[in-house]
CSV table of C-alpha atoms in Angstrom, one decimal:
chain,number,residue,atom,x,y,z
A,1,MET,CA,221.6,170.1,84.3
A,2,LYS,CA,224.8,171.1,82.9
A,3,LYS,CA,226.7,169.9,85.8
A,4,ILE,CA,225.2,166.4,85.8
A,5,LEU,CA,226.1,166.2,82.4
A,6,ILE,CA,229.9,167.0,83.0
A,7,ILE,CA,229.7,164.4,86.0
A,8,LEU,CA,228.3,162.0,83.4
A,9,MET,CA,230.9,162.4,81.1
A,10,ILE,CA,233.7,162.2,83.7
A,11,ALA,CA,232.0,159.1,85.3
A,12,LEU,CA,231.9,157.4,81.7
A,13,PHE,CA,235.4,158.2,81.1
A,14,SER,CA,236.5,156.8,84.7
A,15,ILE,CA,234.6,153.4,84.1
A,16,PHE,CA,234.5,152.7,80.8
A,17,GLY,CA,238.2,153.7,79.6
A,18,ALA,CA,239.5,150.9,81.9
A,19,GLN,CA,238.5,147.1,82.0
A,20,HIS,CA,235.4,147.4,84.5
A,21,GLN,CA,236.9,144.8,86.6
A,22,GLU,CA,239.7,146.4,87.9
A,23,ALA,CA,238.2,149.9,87.7
A,24,GLN,CA,237.2,151.8,90.9
A,25,ALA,CA,233.7,152.9,91.2
A,26,ALA,CA,233.2,156.5,90.4
A,27,LEU,CA,229.7,157.5,91.1
A,28,ILE,CA,228.6,155.0,94.1
A,29,SER,CA,231.0,155.6,97.2
A,30,THR,CA,231.9,152.7,99.6
A,31,LYS,CA,229.6,154.4,102.3
A,32,GLN,CA,226.8,154.4,99.7
A,33,GLU,CA,227.7,150.9,98.8
A,34,ILE,CA,227.2,150.1,102.6
A,35,ASP,CA,224.0,151.9,103.1
A,36,ILE,CA,222.4,150.3,100.0
A,37,GLY,CA,223.4,146.9,101.0
A,38,LYS,CA,221.9,147.3,104.3
A,39,GLY,CA,218.5,148.4,102.9
A,40,VAL,CA,218.4,145.3,100.7
A,41,ALA,CA,219.9,143.0,103.5
A,42,GLU,CA,216.7,144.1,105.5
A,43,LYS,CA,214.4,143.3,103.0
A,44,LEU,CA,215.6,139.9,102.2
A,45,GLU,CA,215.6,139.1,105.9
A,46,LYS,CA,212.3,140.1,106.2
A,47,GLN,CA,211.2,138.2,103.1
A,48,TYR,CA,212.4,135.0,103.8
A,49,GLY,CA,213.5,135.1,107.7
A,50,LEU,CA,216.5,133.8,109.0
A,51,VAL,CA,216.9,130.0,110.0
A,52,ARG,CA,216.8,129.9,113.9
A,53,ASP,CA,219.9,128.0,114.2
A,54,PRO,CA,222.9,129.8,116.0
A,55,ILE,CA,225.0,127.0,115.4
A,56,LEU,CA,224.5,127.0,111.9
A,57,GLN,CA,224.5,130.6,111.2
A,58,ASP,CA,228.2,130.6,113.4
A,59,ARG,CA,229.2,127.9,111.1
A,60,VAL,CA,228.5,129.7,107.9
A,61,ASN,CA,229.8,133.1,109.2
A,62,LYS,CA,233.3,131.5,110.4
A,63,ILE,CA,233.5,130.2,107.0
A,64,GLY,CA,232.7,133.4,105.4
A,65,GLN,CA,235.1,135.3,107.3
A,66,SER,CA,238.3,133.0,106.8
A,67,ILE,CA,237.4,133.6,103.0
A,68,VAL,CA,237.6,137.4,103.8
A,69,ALA,CA,240.7,137.0,105.4
A,70,VAL,CA,242.6,136.0,102.2
A,71,SER,CA,240.4,138.2,100.3
A,72,ASP,CA,241.8,141.6,98.1
A,73,ARG,CA,239.2,143.6,99.8
A,74,LYS,CA,238.7,144.4,103.4
A,75,ASP,CA,237.4,148.0,103.5
A,76,ILE,CA,234.2,147.0,104.4
A,77,GLN,CA,232.7,144.6,107.5
A,78,TYR,CA,231.2,141.3,105.8
A,79,SER,CA,228.1,139.3,107.3
A,80,PHE,CA,227.4,135.9,106.2
A,81,LYS,CA,223.9,134.4,106.8
A,82,VAL,CA,221.4,131.5,106.1
A,83,LEU,CA,218.0,132.4,104.8
A,84,ASP,CA,215.1,130.1,105.7
A,85,SER,CA,214.4,129.2,101.9
A,86,LYS,CA,214.7,125.4,100.6
A,87,GLU,CA,215.8,127.2,97.4
A,88,VAL,CA,219.4,126.0,96.3
A,89,ASN,CA,220.9,129.2,95.9
A,90,ALA,CA,223.0,132.2,97.2
A,91,LEU,CA,223.2,136.0,97.0
A,92,ALA,CA,226.0,138.5,97.3
A,93,VAL,CA,224.2,142.0,98.2
A,94,PRO,CA,226.7,145.2,97.9
A,95,GLY,CA,228.7,146.2,101.2
A,96,GLY,CA,229.4,142.7,102.1
A,97,PHE,CA,226.3,141.1,103.0
A,98,VAL,CA,226.2,137.6,102.0
A,99,TYR,CA,223.3,135.0,102.1
A,100,LEU,CA,223.0,131.3,101.5
A,101,PHE,CA,219.7,129.5,101.4
A,102,LYS,CA,219.0,127.0,103.5
A,103,GLY,CA,218.2,124.7,100.5
A,104,LEU,CA,221.8,124.9,99.4
A,105,VAL,CA,223.3,124.0,102.9
A,106,ASP,CA,221.2,121.0,103.0
A,107,ALA,CA,222.5,120.2,99.3
A,108,MET,CA,226.1,121.0,100.3
A,109,PRO,CA,226.6,119.8,103.6
A,110,THR,CA,230.7,120.2,104.0
A,111,ASP,CA,232.6,123.2,104.8
A,112,GLU,CA,234.6,122.6,101.8
A,113,GLU,CA,231.5,123.0,99.5
A,114,LEU,CA,230.1,126.0,101.6
A,115,ALA,CA,233.3,127.7,101.1
A,116,GLY,CA,233.5,127.1,97.3
A,117,VAL,CA,230.1,128.9,97.2
A,118,LEU,CA,230.9,131.8,99.7
A,119,ALA,CA,234.2,132.5,98.0
A,120,HIS,CA,232.4,132.8,94.9
A,121,GLU,CA,229.6,135.3,96.3
A,122,VAL,CA,232.7,137.4,98.1
A,123,THR,CA,234.5,137.7,95.1
A,124,HIS,CA,231.4,139.7,93.7
A,125,VAL,CA,231.7,141.9,96.7
A,126,VAL,CA,235.4,142.2,96.5
A,127,LYS,CA,235.0,143.1,92.6
A,128,ARG,CA,232.0,145.3,93.2
A,129,HIS,CA,230.3,143.6,90.4
A,130,SER,CA,226.5,145.0,91.5
A,131,ILE,CA,227.8,148.3,92.1
A,132,TYR,CA,229.3,148.5,88.5
A,133,GLN,CA,225.8,147.1,87.1
A,134,MET,CA,224.1,149.9,89.2
A,135,GLU,CA,226.5,152.3,88.0
A,136,LYS,CA,226.0,151.5,84.1
A,137,GLN,CA,222.0,152.1,85.2
A,138,LEU,CA,222.9,155.2,86.6
A,139,LEU,CA,224.9,156.6,83.7
A,140,LEU,CA,221.9,155.7,81.5
A,141,ASN,CA,219.4,157.2,84.1
A,142,ILE,CA,219.8,161.2,84.5
A,143,VAL,CA,216.8,160.8,87.0
A,144,LEU,CA,218.5,158.3,89.1
A,145,MET,CA,221.7,160.5,88.9
A,146,VAL,CA,219.9,163.2,90.4
A,147,ALA,CA,218.5,160.7,93.2
A,148,LEU,CA,222.2,159.6,93.5
A,149,ARG,CA,223.3,163.3,94.1
A,150,ASN,CA,220.2,164.0,96.7
A,151,SER,CA,221.1,160.4,98.4
A,152,ASP,CA,218.0,158.8,98.0
A,153,ALA,CA,218.5,155.7,99.5
A,154,ALA,CA,215.1,154.1,98.3
A,155,ALA,CA,215.9,154.9,94.7
A,156,LEU,CA,219.3,153.2,95.0
A,157,GLY,CA,217.9,150.2,96.8
A,158,VAL,CA,215.7,149.6,94.4
A,159,LEU,CA,218.1,150.0,91.5
A,160,ALA,CA,220.3,147.5,93.6
A,161,GLN,CA,217.5,144.9,94.1
A,162,ASN,CA,217.3,145.2,90.2
A,163,ALA,CA,221.2,144.7,89.5
A,164,ILE,CA,221.1,141.4,91.9
A,165,LEU,CA,218.1,140.1,90.2
A,166,SER,CA,219.2,140.9,86.7
A,167,GLY,CA,222.3,138.8,87.0
A,168,TYR,CA,226.0,139.5,86.3
A,169,SER,CA,227.8,139.4,83.0
A,170,ARG,CA,229.6,135.8,81.9
A,171,SER,CA,233.1,137.8,82.5
A,172,ASP,CA,231.8,138.6,86.1
A,173,GLU,CA,230.9,135.1,86.7
A,174,ARG,CA,234.2,133.6,85.2
A,175,GLN,CA,236.0,136.1,87.4
A,176,ALA,CA,234.0,135.2,90.7
A,177,ASP,CA,234.7,131.3,89.8
A,178,GLU,CA,238.4,132.2,89.2
A,179,PHE,CA,239.0,134.2,92.4
A,180,GLY,CA,236.7,132.0,94.2
A,181,PHE,CA,238.9,129.1,93.7
A,182,LYS,CA,241.7,131.0,94.8
A,183,TYR,CA,240.3,132.6,98.0
A,184,SER,CA,239.0,129.1,99.1
A,185,THR,CA,242.4,127.3,98.5
A,186,ALA,CA,244.2,129.9,100.2
A,187,ALA,CA,242.2,129.9,103.0
A,188,GLY,CA,243.0,126.3,103.4
A,189,TYR,CA,240.1,124.4,102.2
A,190,ASN,CA,239.6,121.5,100.0
A,191,PRO,CA,240.5,122.5,95.9
A,192,TYR,CA,237.6,120.0,95.0
A,193,GLY,CA,235.4,122.0,97.0
A,194,MET,CA,234.5,124.6,94.6
A,195,LEU,CA,234.2,121.9,91.6
A,196,VAL,CA,231.8,119.8,93.6
A,197,THR,CA,229.5,122.6,94.1
A,198,MET,CA,229.4,123.3,90.2
A,199,GLU,CA,228.7,119.9,89.7
A,200,LYS,CA,226.1,119.8,91.9
A,201,LEU,CA,224.4,122.9,90.4
A,202,ASN,CA,225.0,121.6,87.3
A,203,ASP,CA,222.6,118.6,88.4
A,204,ILE,CA,220.0,120.6,89.4
A,205,PRO,CA,216.8,120.8,87.0
A,206,ASN,CA,214.6,124.2,86.4
A,207,LYS,CA,217.3,126.3,87.8
A,208,PRO,CA,216.4,130.1,88.6
A,209,ASN,CA,217.6,132.9,86.8
A,210,TYR,CA,219.5,134.8,89.5
A,211,GLY,CA,221.8,134.4,92.6
A,212,LEU,CA,224.1,131.7,91.7
A,213,PHE,CA,222.5,130.8,88.6
A,214,SER,CA,222.2,134.5,86.9
A,215,SER,CA,224.1,134.6,83.5
A,216,HIS,CA,226.4,131.9,84.5
A,217,PRO,CA,228.6,130.2,81.9
A,218,GLU,CA,227.3,126.9,80.6
A,219,GLY,CA,227.8,124.4,83.6
A,220,GLU,CA,230.2,121.9,81.6
A,221,ASP,CA,232.6,124.9,80.8
A,222,ARG,CA,232.6,126.1,84.4
A,223,ILE,CA,233.3,122.6,85.6
A,224,LYS,CA,236.3,122.2,82.7
A,225,ALA,CA,237.6,125.7,84.0
A,226,GLN,CA,237.9,124.4,87.7
A,227,GLU,CA,239.3,121.1,86.9
A,228,LYS,CA,242.3,122.9,84.9
A,229,ALA,CA,242.7,125.1,88.1
A,230,ILE,CA,243.1,122.0,89.9
A,231,ALA,CA,245.3,120.3,87.6
A,232,LYS,CA,247.8,122.9,88.2
A,233,LEU,CA,248.0,121.9,91.9
A,234,GLY,CA,249.8,118.8,91.1
A,235,ILE,CA,247.4,116.6,93.4
A,236,THR,CA,249.0,113.2,93.0
A,237,GLN,CA,245.7,111.3,94.3
A,238,LYS,CA,243.8,110.1,91.2
A,239,ILE,CA,240.4,109.7,91.0
A,240,VAL,CA,238.4,107.1,88.5
A,241,SER,CA,234.9,106.8,88.2
A,242,SER,CA,233.6,103.6,86.6
A,243,SER,CA,229.7,104.9,86.8
A,244,SER,CA,227.7,107.3,88.3
A,245,ASP,CA,227.3,105.4,91.5
A,246,LYS,CA,231.0,104.3,91.9
A,247,ALA,CA,234.2,106.0,92.1
A,248,SER,CA,237.6,105.1,93.3
A,249,VAL,CA,240.4,107.3,94.7
A,250,VAL,CA,244.0,105.9,93.8
A,251,ASP,CA,247.6,106.8,95.5
A,252,GLY,CA,250.1,104.4,94.5
A,253,SER,CA,249.4,101.0,95.5
A,254,TRP,CA,246.4,102.3,97.9
A,255,GLN,CA,242.9,102.3,96.8
A,256,PHE,CA,239.5,103.5,98.3
A,257,ASN,CA,236.1,102.7,96.4
A,258,ALA,CA,233.3,105.3,96.9
A,259,ASP,CA,230.5,103.1,96.0
A,260,ARG,CA,227.3,104.9,96.9
A,261,ASN,CA,225.6,108.0,95.9
A,262,VAL,CA,224.1,109.6,99.5
A,263,GLY,CA,221.2,112.4,98.6
A,264,ALA,CA,222.8,115.1,96.1
A,265,THR,CA,226.4,113.7,96.6
A,266,LYS,CA,227.2,111.3,94.0
A,267,ALA,CA,229.9,109.0,94.7
A,268,LEU,CA,232.1,110.7,92.2
A,269,TYR,CA,231.9,114.0,94.4
A,270,ARG,CA,232.8,111.9,97.7
A,271,ALA,CA,235.8,110.5,96.0
A,272,GLN,CA,236.7,114.0,94.7
A,273,LEU,CA,236.5,115.6,98.3
A,274,LEU,CA,238.4,112.6,99.7
A,275,ALA,CA,241.4,113.0,97.1
A,276,GLY,CA,241.5,116.7,97.8
A,277,ALA,CA,241.9,115.8,101.8
A,278,MET,CA,244.7,113.6,101.1
A,279,HIS,CA,246.4,116.4,99.1
A,280,LEU,CA,245.9,118.9,101.9
A,281,ALA,CA,247.0,116.2,104.5
A,282,ALA,CA,250.1,115.3,102.7
A,283,LYS,CA,250.7,118.9,102.0
A,284,ARG,CA,250.7,119.4,105.5
A,285,ASP,CA,252.7,116.6,106.6
A,286,LYS,CA,254.9,115.4,104.0
A,287,VAL,CA,255.0,112.0,105.8
A,288,PRO,CA,251.1,111.7,106.9
A,289,VAL,CA,250.8,110.5,110.5
A,290,PRO,CA,248.5,107.3,111.0
A,291,ASN,CA,247.2,108.0,114.3
A,292,LYS,CA,246.1,111.6,113.2
A,293,PHE,CA,242.6,110.3,112.1
A,294,ILE,CA,239.6,111.1,114.3
A,295,SER,CA,236.0,110.6,114.0
A,296,LEU,CA,233.1,112.8,115.0
A,297,SER,CA,229.4,111.2,115.4
A,298,TYR,CA,226.3,112.8,114.8
A,299,ASN,CA,222.6,111.4,114.9
A,300,ASN,CA,222.8,110.0,111.3
A,301,SER,CA,226.4,110.2,110.2
A,302,VAL,CA,230.0,110.1,111.3
A,303,ASP,CA,232.7,112.4,110.1
A,304,ILE,CA,236.3,111.4,109.7
A,305,TYR,CA,239.0,113.9,109.8
A,306,TYR,CA,243.1,114.1,109.4
A,307,ASP,CA,243.7,116.5,112.5
A,308,ASP,CA,241.2,119.3,111.6
A,309,ILE,CA,241.1,118.4,107.7
A,310,TYR,CA,237.7,116.9,106.5
A,311,PHE,CA,238.1,113.6,105.0
A,312,TYR,CA,235.1,111.7,104.6
A,313,THR,CA,231.3,111.3,106.2
A,314,ILE,CA,229.8,108.0,106.9
A,315,TYR,CA,226.0,107.7,106.4
A,316,PRO,CA,223.5,105.0,107.1
A,317,GLU,CA,223.7,104.1,103.6
A,318,ASP,CA,227.2,103.0,103.7
A,319,VAL,CA,226.4,100.7,106.7
A,320,THR,CA,227.0,96.9,105.7
A,321,ALA,CA,227.2,93.8,107.9
A,322,ALA,CA,230.6,93.3,106.4
A,323,LEU,CA,231.5,96.4,108.1
A,324,GLY,CA,230.0,96.0,111.4
A,325,GLY,CA,226.7,97.0,110.9
A,326,THR,CA,226.8,100.2,112.9
A,327,LEU,CA,227.9,103.8,111.6
A,328,ASN,CA,230.7,103.5,114.4
A,329,ALA,CA,231.8,100.4,113.5
A,330,THR,CA,232.0,101.3,109.7
A,331,ALA,CA,233.8,104.5,110.5
A,332,ASN,CA,236.5,102.6,112.4
A,333,ASN,CA,236.8,100.3,109.2
A,334,TYR,CA,237.2,103.3,107.1
A,335,ILE,CA,239.5,104.9,109.7
A,336,LEU,CA,241.9,101.8,109.4
A,337,LEU,CA,241.9,101.8,105.5
A,338,PHE,CA,242.9,105.8,105.7
A,339,ARG,CA,245.8,104.7,108.4
A,340,GLN,CA,246.9,102.4,105.7
A,341,TRP,CA,247.3,105.3,103.4
A,342,ALA,CA,249.2,107.2,105.6
A,343,ALA,CA,251.6,104.3,106.7
A,344,SER,CA,251.8,103.7,102.9
A,345,LYS,CA,253.6,107.2,102.5
A,346,GLN,CA,256.2,106.4,105.3
C-alpha cells in the first residue's frame, strides 16, 4: 500500500504539475492505451455493427489516414470505421480507434465535412484526452490503481467506456476544434469543412450527451471560433447570405447563387464549401484553369470538381427547365459558370 501511495504522489505531480493537454500520461502506457482501446472498439462494433459497404469504409479510412499523416502523433496505428447507426455522432476511442455513425455520414456527405469531424476526433487521440480522464479517475480510486498494476484489462476497459461516455472538458473540446481545423486544412481539405459540420451539429435538436456532443462549448461560440480561424487565411471569396435558403459567393464581379436547401445542407453551407473550394483552387493555381472542371455522376446527384478539389454538388432539387431539365444538363451549366470565374482570374 505504501508503494501504491508513493506512485500516486508521483503521478499527481507528473500530471497536474503541468497543463494536462501537453503532459505525457504517467500511469497508462501507450501499449496499455492500445489494449484498452481494442477492448472498447470490439464492444462498440458488437453493439452497433459495421456498415456493410467496403467502398464507404475505405473512403472514411482514407480521409482519416490523411489527417493522421499531418497530425502530431504517429506512434500508434489508427483505424477509421462507420458504425451502423442512424445517430448523428462520432467517437474517438483510446489507442486510435475512431468511429463515425452512419447517420453522421448521411448528414455530412462531402469528404470536406467528414475530414472536419475526423480531425476533431483524431485530436482527442493525439492529445490523449480520454486517457487523461482515466488517469484522474485512477488517482482517486486506489482499487483501480491496483487493477492497473495487475494489468486488469477488464477494469480498465470499463473505466475507458465511462471516460468516453462522461465526455471531455470544455478545454479539451476547444483544443479538438482548434487542432482539428489545423489538421484538416494541413491535409488539404476545405477550410470551411469543419465550420459546416459545426453549423449542422448546432441545427440538431435533442442532442445526445456523449461523443461529438459531450460537454461541448456552446454551438455559437464554436462557430465564431471557426470563423475567426478561417478569417486568418485571407480568403478573398465573400459569402453573402440573404435568408435561410439563399446565399451567394462573390469574387470580384463574378457571383454564384446557391438558392436551395437540400436535406441537412442549407444554401449557406453549400456557398461556404464553394468559397473554400475556390480558395483552394486559386491557391494551387494562382491563375485558375477553366478546363480543369469535371463532373462525376451518381444515381441522384452530380459532383463538380476542379481537378481533384471538390467544388459543388447538383441535386434533383437544383434541376429546372431553365437549366436544361436534367441533372447532367444542370451540371454542365454550372460548370460554365465556374469556368467563367476561372477566366475572370486570368
